[in-house]
PDB file of C-alpha atoms in Angstrom:
ATOM      1  CA  MET A 160       6.116 -16.035  -8.688  1.00 94.00           C
ATOM      2  CA  THR A 161       3.223 -14.044  -7.021  1.00 97.00           C
ATOM      3  CA  ARG A 162       3.975 -10.426  -6.255  1.00 97.00           C
ATOM      4  CA  ILE A 163       2.567  -9.398  -2.972  1.00 98.00           C
ATOM      5  CA  ASP A 164       1.710  -5.834  -2.110  1.00 98.00           C
ATOM      6  CA  PHE A 165       0.616  -4.703   1.432  1.00 98.00           C
ATOM      7  CA  HIS A 166      -1.520  -1.491   1.340  1.00 98.00           C
ATOM      8  CA  LEU A 167      -1.243  -0.138   5.104  1.00 97.00           C
ATOM      9  CA  ASN A 168      -3.265   2.246   7.271  1.00 96.00           C
ATOM     10  CA  VAL A 169      -6.565   2.012   5.141  1.00 96.00           C
ATOM     11  CA  ALA A 170      -9.346   3.601   6.955  1.00 94.00           C
ATOM     12  CA  ASP A 171     -12.165   1.833   5.012  1.00 95.00           C
ATOM     13  CA  HIS A 172     -11.059  -1.260   3.434  1.00 94.00           C
ATOM     14  CA  LEU A 173     -14.054  -2.016   1.381  1.00 97.00           C
ATOM     15  CA  LEU A 174     -14.132   1.557  -0.210  1.00 96.00           C
ATOM     16  CA  TYR A 175     -10.472   1.146  -0.801  1.00 96.00           C
ATOM     17  CA  THR A 176     -11.078  -2.201  -2.307  1.00 97.00           C
ATOM     18  CA  CYS A 177     -13.643  -0.772  -4.885  1.00 97.00           C
ATOM     19  CA  ARG A 178     -11.066   1.934  -5.893  1.00 96.00           C
ATOM     20  CA  LEU A 179      -8.493  -0.863  -6.370  1.00 97.00           C
ATOM     21  CA  VAL A 180     -10.741  -2.935  -8.419  1.00 97.00           C
ATOM     22  CA  ARG A 181     -11.881   0.030 -10.502  1.00 96.00           C
ATOM     23  CA  LYS A 182      -8.051   0.911 -11.262  1.00 96.00           C
ATOM     24  CA  ALA A 183      -7.256  -2.913 -12.079  1.00 97.00           C
ATOM     25  CA  HIS A 184     -10.317  -3.412 -14.272  1.00 96.00           C
ATOM     26  CA  GLY A 185      -9.598  -0.208 -16.077  1.00 95.00           C
ATOM     27  CA  SER A 186      -6.115  -1.661 -16.778  1.00 97.00           C
ATOM     28  CA  GLY A 187      -7.716  -4.819 -18.179  1.00 96.00           C
ATOM     29  CA  LEU A 188      -6.980  -6.931 -15.316  1.00 96.00           C
ATOM     30  CA  ARG A 189      -9.362  -9.617 -13.936  1.00 96.00           C
ATOM     31  CA  VAL A 190      -9.831  -9.469 -10.117  1.00 96.00           C
ATOM     32  CA  VAL A 191     -10.804 -11.850  -7.550  1.00 96.00           C
ATOM     33  CA  CYS A 192     -11.908 -10.420  -4.111  1.00 96.00           C
ATOM     34  CA  PHE A 193     -11.544 -13.161  -1.438  1.00 96.00           C
ATOM     35  CA  SER A 194     -13.033 -13.432   2.034  1.00 96.00           C
ATOM     36  CA  THR A 195     -14.324 -16.568   4.036  1.00 94.00           C
ATOM     37  CA  ARG A 196     -16.935 -14.063   5.703  1.00 95.00           C
ATOM     38  CA  PRO A 197     -20.213 -14.003   3.621  1.00 93.00           C
ATOM     39  CA  GLU A 198     -21.078 -10.454   5.275  1.00 96.00           C
ATOM     40  CA  VAL A 199     -17.931  -8.815   3.854  1.00 96.00           C
ATOM     41  CA  LEU A 200     -18.779 -10.258   0.336  1.00 96.00           C
ATOM     42  CA  GLU A 201     -22.219  -9.036   0.566  1.00 96.00           C
ATOM     43  CA  GLN A 202     -21.178  -5.534   1.825  1.00 97.00           C
ATOM     44  CA  LEU A 203     -18.549  -5.306  -1.077  1.00 97.00           C
ATOM     45  CA  ASP A 204     -21.125  -6.330  -3.562  1.00 96.00           C
ATOM     46  CA  GLN A 205     -23.517  -3.614  -2.429  1.00 96.00           C
ATOM     47  CA  LEU A 206     -20.719  -0.984  -2.318  1.00 96.00           C
ATOM     48  CA  MET A 207     -19.627  -1.990  -6.040  1.00 95.00           C
ATOM     49  CA  TRP A 208     -23.029  -0.990  -7.223  1.00 93.00           C
ATOM     50  CA  THR A 209     -23.119   2.387  -5.458  1.00 91.00           C
ATOM     51  CA  PHE A 210     -19.637   3.734  -4.774  1.00 87.00           C
ATOM     52  CA  SER A 211     -19.399   5.616  -8.057  1.00 87.00           C
ATOM     53  CA  ASP A 212     -21.896   7.367 -10.241  1.00 86.00           C
ATOM     54  CA  GLU A 213     -19.460   7.170 -13.097  1.00 88.00           C
ATOM     55  CA  ASP A 214     -17.977   3.758 -12.852  1.00 85.00           C
ATOM     56  CA  PHE A 215     -19.517   0.272 -13.679  1.00 88.00           C
ATOM     57  CA  LEU A 216     -17.774  -2.604 -12.098  1.00 92.00           C
ATOM     58  CA  PRO A 217     -19.108  -5.926 -13.741  1.00 91.00           C
ATOM     59  CA  HIS A 218     -18.929  -8.351 -10.790  1.00 92.00           C
ATOM     60  CA  VAL A 219     -20.608 -11.469  -9.588  1.00 88.00           C
ATOM     61  CA  VAL A 220     -20.635 -13.075  -6.165  1.00 90.00           C
ATOM     62  CA  THR A 221     -19.579 -16.794  -5.691  1.00 83.00           C
ATOM     63  CA  GLY A 222     -22.047 -19.311  -6.954  1.00 79.00           C
ATOM     64  CA  HIS A 223     -23.379 -16.997  -9.811  1.00 76.00           C
ATOM     65  CA  PRO A 224     -23.681 -18.943 -13.090  1.00 77.00           C
ATOM     66  CA  GLY A 225     -21.773 -16.138 -14.924  1.00 71.00           C
ATOM     67  CA  ILE A 226     -18.654 -16.401 -12.747  1.00 73.00           C
ATOM     68  CA  THR A 227     -16.396 -17.584 -15.634  1.00 80.00           C
ATOM     69  CA  GLU A 228     -17.142 -14.736 -18.036  1.00 85.00           C
ATOM     70  CA  THR A 229     -17.196 -11.897 -15.364  1.00 90.00           C
ATOM     71  CA  PRO A 230     -13.899  -9.841 -14.807  1.00 94.00           C
ATOM     72  CA  ILE A 231     -14.453  -9.378 -11.267  1.00 94.00           C
ATOM     73  CA  VAL A 232     -15.521 -12.255  -8.759  1.00 94.00           C
ATOM     74  CA  LEU A 233     -16.176 -11.922  -5.098  1.00 94.00           C
ATOM     75  CA  THR A 234     -15.855 -15.419  -3.647  1.00 93.00           C
ATOM     76  CA  ASP A 235     -14.987 -17.420  -0.409  1.00 91.00           C
ATOM     77  CA  LYS A 236     -14.205 -20.561  -2.449  1.00 86.00           C
ATOM     78  CA  ALA A 237     -11.005 -21.533  -4.365  1.00 80.00           C
ATOM     79  CA  ASP A 238     -13.058 -23.540  -6.748  1.00 76.00           C
ATOM     80  CA  ASP A 239     -14.621 -20.363  -8.023  1.00 68.00           C
ATOM     81  CA  VAL A 240     -11.302 -18.849  -9.182  1.00 79.00           C
ATOM     82  CA  VAL A 241     -11.164 -18.718 -12.852  1.00 79.00           C
ATOM     83  CA  HIS A 242      -8.674 -16.138 -13.692  1.00 85.00           C
ATOM     84  CA  HIS A 243      -5.435 -15.312 -12.019  1.00 93.00           C
ATOM     85  CA  ASP A 244      -4.459 -11.713 -12.637  1.00 96.00           C
ATOM     86  CA  LEU A 245      -5.040 -10.111  -9.285  1.00 97.00           C
ATOM     87  CA  LEU A 246      -6.330 -11.218  -5.822  1.00 97.00           C
ATOM     88  CA  ILE A 247      -7.547  -9.024  -3.132  1.00 98.00           C
ATOM     89  CA  ASN A 248      -7.433 -10.657   0.205  1.00 97.00           C
ATOM     90  CA  LEU A 249     -10.064  -9.336   2.613  1.00 97.00           C
ATOM     91  CA  ASP A 250      -9.673 -12.172   5.107  1.00 95.00           C
ATOM     92  CA  GLU A 251      -7.803 -12.442   8.201  1.00 94.00           C
ATOM     93  CA  GLN A 252      -5.547 -15.481   6.885  1.00 94.00           C
ATOM     94  CA  TRP A 253      -3.709 -15.830   3.668  1.00 95.00           C
ATOM     95  CA  PRO A 254      -5.762 -17.251   0.798  1.00 95.00           C
ATOM     96  CA  PRO A 255      -4.777 -20.824   0.442  1.00 92.00           C
ATOM     97  CA  PHE A 256      -4.648 -20.519  -3.363  1.00 94.00           C
ATOM     98  CA  PHE A 257      -2.809 -17.258  -3.700  1.00 96.00           C
ATOM     99  CA  SER A 258       0.176 -18.531  -5.367  1.00 95.00           C
ATOM    100  CA  ARG A 259      -1.744 -19.092  -8.499  1.00 94.00           C
ATOM    101  CA  PHE A 260      -1.981 -15.313  -8.959  1.00 96.00           C
ATOM    102  CA  GLU A 261       0.306 -12.880 -10.562  1.00 97.00           C
ATOM    103  CA  ARG A 262      -0.427 -10.361  -7.747  1.00 98.00           C
ATOM    104  CA  LEU A 263      -1.784 -10.346  -4.416  1.00 98.00           C
ATOM    105  CA  VAL A 264      -3.096  -7.260  -2.496  1.00 98.00           C
ATOM    106  CA  GLU A 265      -3.395  -7.353   1.334  1.00 98.00           C
ATOM    107  CA  ILE A 266      -5.297  -4.487   2.657  1.00 97.00           C
ATOM    108  CA  VAL A 267      -4.438  -3.545   6.206  1.00 97.00           C
ATOM    109  CA  GLY A 268      -6.711  -1.347   8.390  1.00 94.00           C
ATOM    110  CA  LEU A 269      -6.033   1.098  11.139  1.00 95.00           C
ATOM    111  CA  ASP A 270      -7.099  -1.488  13.941  1.00 94.00           C
ATOM    112  CA  GLU A 271      -4.270  -2.897  16.077  1.00 96.00           C
ATOM    113  CA  ASP A 272      -5.645  -6.475  15.952  1.00 96.00           C
ATOM    114  CA  HIS A 273      -6.048  -6.116  12.112  1.00 93.00           C
ATOM    115  CA  LYS A 274      -2.280  -5.017  11.909  1.00 96.00           C
ATOM    116  CA  ALA A 275      -1.219  -7.899  14.123  1.00 97.00           C
ATOM    117  CA  LEU A 276      -2.839 -10.325  11.831  1.00 97.00           C
ATOM    118  CA  ALA A 277      -1.150  -8.586   8.758  1.00 97.00           C
ATOM    119  CA  ARG A 278       2.113  -9.112  10.333  1.00 97.00           C
ATOM    120  CA  GLN A 279       1.533 -12.856  10.484  1.00 98.00           C
ATOM    121  CA  ARG A 280       0.460 -12.887   6.872  1.00 98.00           C
ATOM    122  CA  TYR A 281       3.651 -10.834   5.932  1.00 98.00           C
ATOM    123  CA  LYS A 282       5.947 -13.123   7.771  1.00 98.00           C
ATOM    124  CA  PHE A 283       4.160 -16.153   6.124  1.00 98.00           C
ATOM    125  CA  TYR A 284       4.932 -14.840   2.746  1.00 98.00           C
ATOM    126  CA  LYS A 285       8.377 -13.488   3.497  1.00 98.00           C
ATOM    127  CA  ASP A 286       9.415 -16.769   5.007  1.00 98.00           C
ATOM    128  CA  ARG A 287       8.396 -18.540   1.683  1.00 97.00           C
ATOM    129  CA  GLY A 288      10.414 -15.961  -0.439  1.00 97.00           C
ATOM    130  CA  TYR A 289       7.666 -14.055  -1.990  1.00 98.00           C
ATOM    131  CA  PRO A 290       8.512 -10.550  -3.164  1.00 96.00           C
ATOM    132  CA  LEU A 291       6.806  -8.006  -0.809  1.00 98.00           C
ATOM    133  CA  ASN A 292       6.072  -4.398  -1.204  1.00 98.00           C
ATOM    134  CA  THR A 293       4.493  -2.049   1.258  1.00 97.00           C
ATOM    135  CA  PHE A 294       2.484   1.103   0.548  1.00 96.00           C
ATOM    136  CA  ASP A 295       1.326   3.424   3.463  1.00 95.00           C
ATOM    137  CA  ARG A 296      -2.081   4.745   2.522  1.00 88.00           C
ATOM    138  CA  ALA A 297      -2.490   6.800   5.699  1.00 83.00           C
ATOM    139  CA  GLY A 298      -4.745   9.792   4.521  1.00 63.00           C
ATOM    140  CA  ALA A 299      -5.503   8.228   1.223  1.00 58.00           C
TER     141      ALA A 299
END
């Protein structure tokens, strides 16, 4: 069963995502970052190239031919999901394919609208019996 972690009070969700991806990749996990908004994936792609001078995060954006070999995938499609270690949800709704993964991370920002949508996702997962964890990242 998928373990679901909510990371709360994150000031910059894309920078935080890069840090999570760096940690997961360093631990040997394969990562999928999901959003149905192309601009989010584009911003994350750019940030992964520039957020650290010391770390390289080998990643591809949906549709790239090397998607099956690359350990980090940025996608808006369930069809592009080729590995199932860690899913990071950057969308407002739950990913329809999240149950294929060992772990799911939900990143919750500071905005009240964002928190309200996260509460709906939390309730969705809880009602289905998924193990849930919360981590308050205020100031992190």
